[in-house]
Coordinates of C-alpha atoms in Angstrom, one line a residue:
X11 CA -33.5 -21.0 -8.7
X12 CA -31.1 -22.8 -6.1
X13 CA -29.2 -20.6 -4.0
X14 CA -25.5 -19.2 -4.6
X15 CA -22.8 -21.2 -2.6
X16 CA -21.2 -18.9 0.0
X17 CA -17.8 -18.7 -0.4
X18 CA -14.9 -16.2 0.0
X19 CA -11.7 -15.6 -2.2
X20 CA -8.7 -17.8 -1.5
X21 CA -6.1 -16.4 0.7
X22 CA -8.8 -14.9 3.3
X23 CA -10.3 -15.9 6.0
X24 CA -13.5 -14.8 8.5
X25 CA -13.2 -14.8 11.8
X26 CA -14.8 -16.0 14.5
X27 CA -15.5 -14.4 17.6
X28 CA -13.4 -16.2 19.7
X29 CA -10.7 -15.7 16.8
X30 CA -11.4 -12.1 17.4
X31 CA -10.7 -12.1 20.9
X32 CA -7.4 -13.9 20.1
X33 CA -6.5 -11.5 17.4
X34 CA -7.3 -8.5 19.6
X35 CA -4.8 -9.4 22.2
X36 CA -2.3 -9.5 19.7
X37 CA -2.9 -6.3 18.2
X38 CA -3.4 -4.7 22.3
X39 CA -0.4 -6.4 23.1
X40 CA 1.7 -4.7 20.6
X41 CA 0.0 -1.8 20.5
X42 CA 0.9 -1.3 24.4
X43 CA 4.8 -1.9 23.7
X44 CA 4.6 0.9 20.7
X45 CA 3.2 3.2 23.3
X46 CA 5.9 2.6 25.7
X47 CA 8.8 3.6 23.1
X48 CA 6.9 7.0 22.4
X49 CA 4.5 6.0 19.0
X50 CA 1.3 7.3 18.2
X51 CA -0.9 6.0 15.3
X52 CA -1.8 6.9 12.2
X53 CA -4.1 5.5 9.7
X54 CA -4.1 5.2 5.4
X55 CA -6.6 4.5 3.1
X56 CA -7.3 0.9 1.8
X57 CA -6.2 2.1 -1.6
X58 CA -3.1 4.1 -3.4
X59 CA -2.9 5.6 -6.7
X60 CA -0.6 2.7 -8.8
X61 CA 1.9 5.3 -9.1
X62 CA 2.6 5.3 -5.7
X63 CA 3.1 1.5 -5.6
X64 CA 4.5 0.2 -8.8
X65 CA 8.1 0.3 -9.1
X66 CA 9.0 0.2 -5.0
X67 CA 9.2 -3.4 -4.3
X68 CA 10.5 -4.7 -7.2
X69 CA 9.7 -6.4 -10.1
X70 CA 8.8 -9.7 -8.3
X71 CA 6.4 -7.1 -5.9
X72 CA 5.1 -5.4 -8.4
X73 CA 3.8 -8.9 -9.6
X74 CA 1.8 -9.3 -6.7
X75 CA -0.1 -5.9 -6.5
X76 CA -3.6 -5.9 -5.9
X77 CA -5.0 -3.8 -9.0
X78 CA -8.4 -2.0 -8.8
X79 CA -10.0 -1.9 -11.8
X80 CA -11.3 1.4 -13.3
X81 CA -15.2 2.1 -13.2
X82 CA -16.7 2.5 -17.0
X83 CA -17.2 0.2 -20.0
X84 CA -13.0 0.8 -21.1
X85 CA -12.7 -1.6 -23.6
X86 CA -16.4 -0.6 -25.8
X87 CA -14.3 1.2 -28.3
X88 CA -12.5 -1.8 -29.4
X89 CA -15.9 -3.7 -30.1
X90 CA -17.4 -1.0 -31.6
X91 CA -16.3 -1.3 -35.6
X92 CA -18.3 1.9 -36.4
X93 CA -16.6 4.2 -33.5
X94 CA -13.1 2.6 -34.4
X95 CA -13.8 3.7 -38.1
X96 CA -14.6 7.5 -37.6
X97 CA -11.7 7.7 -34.9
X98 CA -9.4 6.2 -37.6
X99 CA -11.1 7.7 -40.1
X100 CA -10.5 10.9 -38.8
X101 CA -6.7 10.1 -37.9
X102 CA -5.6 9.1 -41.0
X103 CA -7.3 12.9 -42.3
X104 CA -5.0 14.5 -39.8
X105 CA -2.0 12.5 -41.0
X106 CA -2.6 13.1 -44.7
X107 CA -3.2 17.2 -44.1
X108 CA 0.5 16.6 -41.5
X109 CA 1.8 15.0 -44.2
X110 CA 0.8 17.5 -46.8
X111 CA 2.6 20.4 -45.0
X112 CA 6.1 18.4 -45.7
X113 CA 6.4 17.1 -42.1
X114 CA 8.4 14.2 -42.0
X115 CA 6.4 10.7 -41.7
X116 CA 6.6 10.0 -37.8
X117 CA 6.5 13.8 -36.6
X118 CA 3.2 13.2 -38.7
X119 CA 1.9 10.6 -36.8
X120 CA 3.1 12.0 -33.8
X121 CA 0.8 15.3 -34.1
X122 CA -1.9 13.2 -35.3
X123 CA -2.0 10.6 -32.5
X124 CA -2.9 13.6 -30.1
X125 CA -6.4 13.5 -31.4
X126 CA -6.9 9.8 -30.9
X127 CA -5.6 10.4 -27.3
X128 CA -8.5 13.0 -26.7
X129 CA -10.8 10.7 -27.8
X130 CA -9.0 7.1 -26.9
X131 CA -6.3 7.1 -24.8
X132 CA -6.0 3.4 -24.7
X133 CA -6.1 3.3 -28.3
X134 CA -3.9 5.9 -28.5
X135 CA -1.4 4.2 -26.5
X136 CA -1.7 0.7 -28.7
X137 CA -1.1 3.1 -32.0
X138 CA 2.2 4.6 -30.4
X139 CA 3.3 1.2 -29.6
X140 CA 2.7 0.1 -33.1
X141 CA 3.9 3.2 -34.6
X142 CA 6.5 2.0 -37.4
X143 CA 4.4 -1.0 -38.4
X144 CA 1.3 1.4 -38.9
X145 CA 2.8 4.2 -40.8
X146 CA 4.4 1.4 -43.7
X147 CA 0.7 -0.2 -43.8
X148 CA -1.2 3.3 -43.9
X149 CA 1.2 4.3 -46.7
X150 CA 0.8 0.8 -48.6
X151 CA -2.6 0.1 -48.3
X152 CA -5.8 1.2 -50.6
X153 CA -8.4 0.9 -47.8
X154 CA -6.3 1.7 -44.6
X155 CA -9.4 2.4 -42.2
X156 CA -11.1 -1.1 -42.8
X157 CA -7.1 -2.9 -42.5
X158 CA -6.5 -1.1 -39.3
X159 CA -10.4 -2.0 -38.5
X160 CA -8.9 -5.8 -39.2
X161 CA -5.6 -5.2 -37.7
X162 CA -7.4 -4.1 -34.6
X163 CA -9.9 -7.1 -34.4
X164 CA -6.6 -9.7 -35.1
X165 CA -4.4 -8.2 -32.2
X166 CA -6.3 -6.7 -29.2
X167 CA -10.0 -8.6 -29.4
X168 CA -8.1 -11.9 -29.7
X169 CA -5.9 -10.9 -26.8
X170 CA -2.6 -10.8 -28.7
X171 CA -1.9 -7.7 -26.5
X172 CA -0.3 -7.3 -23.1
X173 CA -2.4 -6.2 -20.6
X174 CA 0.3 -4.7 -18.5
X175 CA 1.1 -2.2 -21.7
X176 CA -1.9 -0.5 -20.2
X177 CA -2.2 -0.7 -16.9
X178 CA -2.8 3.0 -15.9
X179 CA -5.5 3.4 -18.4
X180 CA -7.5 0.4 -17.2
X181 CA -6.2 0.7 -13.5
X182 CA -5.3 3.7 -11.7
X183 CA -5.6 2.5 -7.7
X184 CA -4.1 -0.5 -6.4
X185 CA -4.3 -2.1 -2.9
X186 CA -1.8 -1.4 -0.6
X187 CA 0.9 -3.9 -0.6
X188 CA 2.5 -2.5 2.6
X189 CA 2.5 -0.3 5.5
X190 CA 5.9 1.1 4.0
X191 CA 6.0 3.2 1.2
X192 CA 1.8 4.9 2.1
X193 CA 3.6 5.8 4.7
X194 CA 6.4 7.9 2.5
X195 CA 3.9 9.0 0.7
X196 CA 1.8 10.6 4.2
X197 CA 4.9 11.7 5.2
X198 CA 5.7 14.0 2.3
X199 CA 1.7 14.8 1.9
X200 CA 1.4 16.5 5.3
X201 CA 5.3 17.6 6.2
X202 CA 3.7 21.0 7.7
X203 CA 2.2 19.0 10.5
X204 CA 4.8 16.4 11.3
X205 CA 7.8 17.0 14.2
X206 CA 10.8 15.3 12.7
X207 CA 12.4 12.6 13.8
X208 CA 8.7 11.3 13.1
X209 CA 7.7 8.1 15.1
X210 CA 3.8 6.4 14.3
X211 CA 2.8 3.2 14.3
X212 CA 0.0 2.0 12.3
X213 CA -2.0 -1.9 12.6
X214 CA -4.2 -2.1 9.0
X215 CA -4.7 -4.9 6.6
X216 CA -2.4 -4.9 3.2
X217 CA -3.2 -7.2 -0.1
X218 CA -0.5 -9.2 -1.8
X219 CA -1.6 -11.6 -5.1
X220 CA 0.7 -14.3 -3.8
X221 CA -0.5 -17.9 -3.9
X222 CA -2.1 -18.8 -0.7
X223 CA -0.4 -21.7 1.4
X224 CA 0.3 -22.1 5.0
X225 CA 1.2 -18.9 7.2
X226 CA 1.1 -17.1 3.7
X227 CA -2.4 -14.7 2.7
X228 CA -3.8 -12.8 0.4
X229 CA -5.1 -10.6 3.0
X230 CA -3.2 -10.1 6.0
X231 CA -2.8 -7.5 8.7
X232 CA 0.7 -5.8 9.3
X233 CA 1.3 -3.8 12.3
X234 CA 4.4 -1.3 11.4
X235 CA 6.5 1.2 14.0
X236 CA 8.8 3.1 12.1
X237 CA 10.9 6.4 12.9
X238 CA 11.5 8.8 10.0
X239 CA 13.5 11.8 9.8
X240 CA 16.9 10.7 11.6
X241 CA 19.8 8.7 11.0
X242 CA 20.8 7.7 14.2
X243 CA 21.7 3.8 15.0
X244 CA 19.8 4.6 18.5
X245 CA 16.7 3.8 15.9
X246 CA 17.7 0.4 15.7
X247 CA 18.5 -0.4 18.4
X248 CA 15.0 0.6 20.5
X249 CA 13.1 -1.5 17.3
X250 CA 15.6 -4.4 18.7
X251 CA 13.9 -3.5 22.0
X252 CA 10.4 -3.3 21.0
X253 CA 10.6 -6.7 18.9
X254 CA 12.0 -8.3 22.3
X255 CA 9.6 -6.9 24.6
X256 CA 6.7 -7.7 22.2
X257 CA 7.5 -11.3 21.7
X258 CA 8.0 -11.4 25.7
X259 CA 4.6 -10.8 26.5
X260 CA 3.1 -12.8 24.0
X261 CA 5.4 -15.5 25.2
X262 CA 6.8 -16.7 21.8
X263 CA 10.4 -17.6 21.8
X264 CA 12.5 -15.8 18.9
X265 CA 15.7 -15.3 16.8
X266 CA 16.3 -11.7 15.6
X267 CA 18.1 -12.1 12.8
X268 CA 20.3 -9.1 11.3
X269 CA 22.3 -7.8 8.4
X270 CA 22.8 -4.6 6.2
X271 CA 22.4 -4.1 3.1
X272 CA 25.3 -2.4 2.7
X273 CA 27.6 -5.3 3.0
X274 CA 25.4 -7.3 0.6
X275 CA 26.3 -4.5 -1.6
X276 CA 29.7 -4.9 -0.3
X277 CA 29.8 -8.3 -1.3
X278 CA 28.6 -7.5 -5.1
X279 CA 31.7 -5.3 -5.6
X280 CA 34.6 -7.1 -4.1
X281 CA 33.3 -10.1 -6.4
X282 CA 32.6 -7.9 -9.4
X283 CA 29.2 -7.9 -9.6
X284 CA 28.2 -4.4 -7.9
X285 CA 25.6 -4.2 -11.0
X286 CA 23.8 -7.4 -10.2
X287 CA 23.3 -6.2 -6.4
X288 CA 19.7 -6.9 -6.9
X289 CA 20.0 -10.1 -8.5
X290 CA 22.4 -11.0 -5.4
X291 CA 19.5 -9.8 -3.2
X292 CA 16.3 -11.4 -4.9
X293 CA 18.3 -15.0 -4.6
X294 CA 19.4 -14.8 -1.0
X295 CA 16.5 -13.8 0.0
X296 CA 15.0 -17.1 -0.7
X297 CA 18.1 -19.1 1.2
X298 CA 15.3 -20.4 3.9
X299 CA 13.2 -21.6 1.1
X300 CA 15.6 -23.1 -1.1
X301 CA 19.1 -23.7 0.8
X302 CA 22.3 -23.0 -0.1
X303 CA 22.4 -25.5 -3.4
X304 CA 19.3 -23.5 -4.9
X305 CA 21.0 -19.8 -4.3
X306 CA 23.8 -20.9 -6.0
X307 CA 21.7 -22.7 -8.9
X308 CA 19.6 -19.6 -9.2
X309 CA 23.1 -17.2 -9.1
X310 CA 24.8 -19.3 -12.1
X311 CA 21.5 -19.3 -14.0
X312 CA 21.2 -15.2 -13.7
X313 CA 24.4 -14.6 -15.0
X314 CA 27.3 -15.1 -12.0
X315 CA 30.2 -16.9 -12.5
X316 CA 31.6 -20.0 -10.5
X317 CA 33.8 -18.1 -9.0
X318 CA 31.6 -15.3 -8.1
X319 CA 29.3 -18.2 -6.6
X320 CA 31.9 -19.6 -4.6
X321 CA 33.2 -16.1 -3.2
X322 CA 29.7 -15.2 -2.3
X323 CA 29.1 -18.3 -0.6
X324 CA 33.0 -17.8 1.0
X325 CA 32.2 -14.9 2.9
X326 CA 28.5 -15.8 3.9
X327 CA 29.3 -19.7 5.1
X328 CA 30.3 -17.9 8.5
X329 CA 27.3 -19.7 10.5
X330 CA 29.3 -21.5 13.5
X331 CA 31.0 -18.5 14.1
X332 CA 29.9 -15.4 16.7
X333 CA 29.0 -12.0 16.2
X334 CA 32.2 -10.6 16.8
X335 CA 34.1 -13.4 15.2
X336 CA 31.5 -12.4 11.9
X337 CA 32.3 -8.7 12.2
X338 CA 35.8 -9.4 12.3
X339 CA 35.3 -11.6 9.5
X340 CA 33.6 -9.0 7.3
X341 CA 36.5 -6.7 8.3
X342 CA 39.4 -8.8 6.3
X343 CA 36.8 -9.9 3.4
X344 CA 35.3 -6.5 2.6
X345 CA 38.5 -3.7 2.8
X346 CA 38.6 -3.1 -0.8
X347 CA 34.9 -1.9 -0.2
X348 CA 34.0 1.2 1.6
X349 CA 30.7 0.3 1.5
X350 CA 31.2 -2.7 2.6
X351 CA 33.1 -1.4 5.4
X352 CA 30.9 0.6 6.6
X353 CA 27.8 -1.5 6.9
X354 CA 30.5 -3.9 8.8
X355 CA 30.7 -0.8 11.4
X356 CA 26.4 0.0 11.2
X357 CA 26.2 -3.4 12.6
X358 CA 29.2 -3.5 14.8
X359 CA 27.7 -0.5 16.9
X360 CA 24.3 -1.3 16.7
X361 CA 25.1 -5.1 18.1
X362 CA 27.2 -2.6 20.6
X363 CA 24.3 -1.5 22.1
X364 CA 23.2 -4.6 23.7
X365 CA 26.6 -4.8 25.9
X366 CA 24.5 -3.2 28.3
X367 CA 21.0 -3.1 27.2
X368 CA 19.3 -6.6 28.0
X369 CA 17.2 -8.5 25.7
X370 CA 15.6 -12.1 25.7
X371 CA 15.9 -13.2 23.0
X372 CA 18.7 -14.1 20.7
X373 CA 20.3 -11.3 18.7
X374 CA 22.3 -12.6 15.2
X375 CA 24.3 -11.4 12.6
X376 CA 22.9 -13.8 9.8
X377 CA 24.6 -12.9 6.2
X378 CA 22.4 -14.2 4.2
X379 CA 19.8 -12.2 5.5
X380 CA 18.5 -9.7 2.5
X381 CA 14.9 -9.1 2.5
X382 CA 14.4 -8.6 -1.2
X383 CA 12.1 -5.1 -1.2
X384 CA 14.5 -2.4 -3.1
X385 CA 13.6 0.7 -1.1
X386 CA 16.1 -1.1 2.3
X387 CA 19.6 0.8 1.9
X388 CA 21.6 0.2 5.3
X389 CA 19.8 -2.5 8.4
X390 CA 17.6 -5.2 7.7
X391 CA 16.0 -7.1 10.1
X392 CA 14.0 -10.5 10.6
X393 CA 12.5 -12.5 13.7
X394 CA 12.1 -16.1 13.2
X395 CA 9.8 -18.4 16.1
X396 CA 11.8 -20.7 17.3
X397 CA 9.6 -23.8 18.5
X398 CA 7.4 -23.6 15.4
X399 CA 8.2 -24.0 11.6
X400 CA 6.9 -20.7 10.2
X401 CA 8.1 -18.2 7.7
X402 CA 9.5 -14.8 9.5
X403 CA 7.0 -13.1 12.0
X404 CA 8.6 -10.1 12.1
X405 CA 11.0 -7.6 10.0
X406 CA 11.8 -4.6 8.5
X407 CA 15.2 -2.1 8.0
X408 CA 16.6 1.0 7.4
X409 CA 15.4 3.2 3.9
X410 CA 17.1 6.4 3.4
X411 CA 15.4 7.7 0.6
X412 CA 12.0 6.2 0.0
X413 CA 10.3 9.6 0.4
X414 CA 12.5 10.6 -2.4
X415 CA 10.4 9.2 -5.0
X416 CA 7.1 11.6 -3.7
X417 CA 9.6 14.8 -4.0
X418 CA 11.0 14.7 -0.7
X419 CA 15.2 13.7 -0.8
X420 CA 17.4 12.7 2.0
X421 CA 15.5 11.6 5.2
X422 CA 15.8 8.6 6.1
X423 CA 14.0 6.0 7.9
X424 CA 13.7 2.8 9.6
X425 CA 10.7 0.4 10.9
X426 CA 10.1 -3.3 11.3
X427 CA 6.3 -4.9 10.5
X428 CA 4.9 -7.4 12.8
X429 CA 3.0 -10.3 11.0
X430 CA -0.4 -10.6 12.6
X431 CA -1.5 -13.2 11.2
X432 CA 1.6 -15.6 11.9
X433 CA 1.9 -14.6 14.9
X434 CA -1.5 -16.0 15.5
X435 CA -0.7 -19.1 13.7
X436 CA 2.4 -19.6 15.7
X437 CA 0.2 -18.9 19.3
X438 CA -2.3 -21.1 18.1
X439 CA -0.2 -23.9 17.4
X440 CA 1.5 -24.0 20.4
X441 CA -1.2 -22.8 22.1
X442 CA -0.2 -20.3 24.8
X443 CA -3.0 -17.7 24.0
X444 CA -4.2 -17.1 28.1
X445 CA -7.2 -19.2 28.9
X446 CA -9.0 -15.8 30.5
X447 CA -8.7 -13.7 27.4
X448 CA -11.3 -16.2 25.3
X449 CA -14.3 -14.6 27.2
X450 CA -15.6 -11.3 27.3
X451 CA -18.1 -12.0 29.4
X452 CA -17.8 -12.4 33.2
X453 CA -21.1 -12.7 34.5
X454 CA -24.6 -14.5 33.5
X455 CA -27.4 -13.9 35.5
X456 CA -29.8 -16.6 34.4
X457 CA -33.1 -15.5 33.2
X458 CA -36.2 -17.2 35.5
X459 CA -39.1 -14.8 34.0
X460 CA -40.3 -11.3 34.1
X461 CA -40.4 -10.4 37.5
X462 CA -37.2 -12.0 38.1
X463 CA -36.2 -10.0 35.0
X464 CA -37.2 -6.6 36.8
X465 CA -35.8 -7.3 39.7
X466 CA -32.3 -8.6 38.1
X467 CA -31.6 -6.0 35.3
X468 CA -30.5 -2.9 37.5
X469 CA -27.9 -5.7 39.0
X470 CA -27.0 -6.0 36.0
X471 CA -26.1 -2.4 35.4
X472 CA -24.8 -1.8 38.3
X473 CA -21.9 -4.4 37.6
X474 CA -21.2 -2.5 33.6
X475 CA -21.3 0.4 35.4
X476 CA -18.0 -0.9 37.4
X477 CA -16.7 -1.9 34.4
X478 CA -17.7 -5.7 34.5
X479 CA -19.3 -7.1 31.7
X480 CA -22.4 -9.0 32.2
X481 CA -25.2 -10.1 30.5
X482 CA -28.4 -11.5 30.9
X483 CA -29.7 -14.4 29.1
X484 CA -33.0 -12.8 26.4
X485 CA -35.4 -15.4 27.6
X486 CA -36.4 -17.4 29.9
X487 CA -35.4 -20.5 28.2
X488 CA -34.8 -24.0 29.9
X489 CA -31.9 -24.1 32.8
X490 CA -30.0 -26.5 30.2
X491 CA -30.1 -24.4 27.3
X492 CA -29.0 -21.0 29.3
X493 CA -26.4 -23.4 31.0
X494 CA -24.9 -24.7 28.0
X495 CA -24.8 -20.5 26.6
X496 CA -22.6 -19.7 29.4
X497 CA -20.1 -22.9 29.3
X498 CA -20.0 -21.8 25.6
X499 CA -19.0 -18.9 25.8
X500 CA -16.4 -19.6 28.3
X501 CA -18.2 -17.5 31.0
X502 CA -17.2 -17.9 34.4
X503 CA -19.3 -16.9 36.9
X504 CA -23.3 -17.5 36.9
X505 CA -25.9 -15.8 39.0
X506 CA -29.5 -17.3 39.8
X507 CA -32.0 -15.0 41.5
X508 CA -35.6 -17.4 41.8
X509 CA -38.4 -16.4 44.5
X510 CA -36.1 -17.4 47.5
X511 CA -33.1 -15.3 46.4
X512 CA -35.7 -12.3 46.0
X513 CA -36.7 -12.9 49.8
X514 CA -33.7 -12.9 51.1
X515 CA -32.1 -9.9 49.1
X516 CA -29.2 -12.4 48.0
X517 CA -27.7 -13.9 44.9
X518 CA -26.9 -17.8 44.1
X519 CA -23.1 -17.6 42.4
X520 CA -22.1 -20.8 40.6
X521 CA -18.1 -20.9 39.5
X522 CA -19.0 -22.7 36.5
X523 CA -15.0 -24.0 36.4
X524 CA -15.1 -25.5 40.0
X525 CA -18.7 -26.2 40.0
X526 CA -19.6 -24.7 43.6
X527 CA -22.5 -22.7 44.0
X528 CA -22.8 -20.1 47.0
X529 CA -24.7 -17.2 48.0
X530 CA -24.1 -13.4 48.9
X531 CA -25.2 -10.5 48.8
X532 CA -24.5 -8.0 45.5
X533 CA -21.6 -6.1 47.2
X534 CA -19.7 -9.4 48.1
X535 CA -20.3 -10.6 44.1
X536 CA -19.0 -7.3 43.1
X537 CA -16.0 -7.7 45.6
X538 CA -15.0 -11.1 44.1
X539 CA -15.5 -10.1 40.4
X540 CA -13.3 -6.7 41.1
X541 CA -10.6 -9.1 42.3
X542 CA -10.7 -11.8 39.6

């Protein structure tokens, strides 16, 4: 029997250990900067009840949720004729005794679709759906157990049914799509042991059914900060700081690209379309993707007029202009809106706060900026790499009432995510990852035989337990072969201790970058190591 190709499912990756290394500086580095600003972590599990998911990013989102299947044979009672036939069998009794009491037709079938659902609730479902349609047949036909038998067979076993109109009976977990709305959802679960305003950060691995393509994945780690339980700009503003310190250690150049979602909705009413705000939103949100022609196909094709288009694209064209020129801007365009108006003045003060708090990077009111999830209500957020074409690599906003939905109203939150994985992509590309980080390892000592074994090995612990790692080759293998271990693994230092080293109580060091080899004693090695 030949052997099973090894493979993995598109949109993921392994790792390599080196990749690892990489990976892990990116996650330290960040993790550092959310310390600074006051964070501590939590963590959620891999999975969420669908409930919790469906219905908070969107229909486009919901698309892409990662469903778990349920455990059980679900669908056996639609291949089994003789189960189908007493369930139905029995049904149709309880409908004909309904029926008999004078209860109208469809209260009838309502009382008797209760005992399916004890025994079926998928099938039970399917009947409701079907309900008219079933009750004219039942009352038509001679033999209405072996039609509905056929009936069955014809729509569900040949797939003429929609999946989705079952979901939570074949599904009820899904894979976390984002760090967001678990969150919510942990935030409402254990409110007796949280300090409001709430700050956490949390670095975990979220699913998305997208199609894979570069800097996009199916699996992908997200490492959120968010602040919950205050409406204060000041929120803002320190994620402003966070996203500029983070990208300044990891040396990547940025834009930090903002907007509100306020004045998006702003824009919808002064054009008169306040109840396509979310059709506005989904279509600018794909500006970078499609341009301006393509927003303004896809707005006429969803209903907008040509003068809507036009009016959109009126007070968004703004692009040569400053900040301040943009808020003035806004001012003139939106003050038939109150809503408008006042994201216009969210973004004026939160720009404000950089009059005297530096940043490196560039800070920029961009329009069409709307980052499509529905739970954002006020700031929105997005950091583009500047020397490298990549999708955003950072973003988030401001959601005043996504706990609402798990029972808790009116506290509001903001956060921004930071794209692991594209910021990797970006650092790799334009490779500024720091040459020392790629090995773990800082010491060899090269392995000559037992007794040099013996006598090398409480060296060896003596330098881990200074906190320098080191490690011993497991054999005593050919100089070349141990040689060619340490320049693989990027290790920089090498010690040989042969018969002559032994005598003299010293240690041979070669600098495997320069090439020189020297000898000293175990305190001096320690000494150069500890400085290094």
């Amino acid at each position: 029997m030949a052997g099973q190709k090894p493979s993995i499912p598109k949109g993921t990756r392994d790792f390599s250990p080196v990749e690892m290394v990489k990976r892990n500086f990116i996650f330290d580095t960040i993790k550092a900067v959310f310390k600074q600003y006051g964070y501590l972590p939590i963590e959620t599990p891999a999975m969420e009840n669908l409930s919790s998911l469906l219905g908070k990013y969107g229909d486009e989102g919901d698309k892409l949720l990662f469903k778990i299947l349920n455990s059980g044979d679900f669908l056996s009672n639609f291949t089994d004729k003789e189960k189908l036939k007493k369930i139905f069998s029995d049904f149709l009794n309880k409908y004909n005794t309904n029926k008999n009491k004078n209860i109208d037709k469809s209260l009838a079938f309502d009382k008797s679709i209760k005992y399916i659902s004890g025994k079926n609730k998928l099938l039970s479902l399917y009947l409701e759906s079907k309900k008219d349609t079933l009750i004219k047949k039942i009352d038509s036909k001679q033999d209405p157990v072996n039609y509905f038998i056929r009936y069955l067979s014809s729509n569900i076993i040949n797939n003429k049914v929609e999946s989705s109109d079952f979901t939570y009976d074949i599904s009820e977990k899904g894979l976390r799509y984002d760090l967001t709305v678990p969150f919510a959802r942990y935030v409402v679960q254990h409110l007796n042991d949280i300090t409001f305003p709430f700050k956490r950060y949390q670095i975990q691995p979220v699913w998305r059914a997208d199609r894979p393509q570069k800097g996009r994945y199916r699996e992908f780690y997200q490492c959120d900060v968010d602040v919950i339980g205050s409406n204060s700009l000041l929120n803002e503003a320190e994620l402003i700081q966070i996203i500029d310190k983070v990208f300044q250690k990891l040396n990547i150049n940025t834009v930090i690209k903002l907007n509100n979602r306020k004045i998006l909705l702003g824009i919808a009413e002064v054009i008169g379309a306040k109840d396509k705000f979310i059709d506005l939103t989904v279509a600018l949100d794909k500006f970078d993707k499609i341009g301006k022609d393509g927003v303004k196909n896809e707005l006429r094709e969803i209903g907008f007029s040509n003068h809507q288009v036009e009016k959109v694209f009126e007070i968004i064209n703004v692009f040569d202009k400053d900040n301040q020129q943009k808020i003035d801007f806004l001012k003139s365009m939106l003050n038939e809106s109150d809503i408008g108006l006042k994201g216009t003045e969210e973004i004026e003060t939160v720009l404000n706060y950089f009059d005297f708090l530096p940043l490196n990077t560039i800070l920029e009111l961009d329009l069409t900026l709307a980052r499509g999830l529905n739970y954002y209500t006020g700031a929105i957020i997005e950091v583009k790499a500047l020397d490298v074409e990549m999708g955003s690599i950072c973003g988030g906003g401001r959601y005043d009432d996504l706990t609402g939905v798990f029972g808790l109203k009116d506290v509001s939150g903001v956060g921004v995510s930071f794209g692991a994985d594209r910021i990797y992509d970006v650092m790799e590309q334009l490779q500024i990852f720091p040459e020392e980080i790629v090995s773990s390892t800082k010491v060899m000592f090269v392995n000559f035989g037992k007794k040099e074994e013996k006598y090398c090995l409480p060296l060896l612990q003596k330098l881990r337990d200074k906190g320098i790692s080191a490690e011993m080759f497991p054999e005593s293998a050919k100089m070349k072969k141990q040689m060619a271990y340490a320049n693989n693994k990027n290790i920089p230092y090498v010690i040989l201790v042969g018969e002559n080293e032994m005598n003299k109580n010293l240690l041979s060091v070669k600098n495997m970058i320069s090439g020189e080899q020297t000898e000293m004693s175990f305190d001096m090695l320690l000494q150069t190591l500890q400085n290094i």
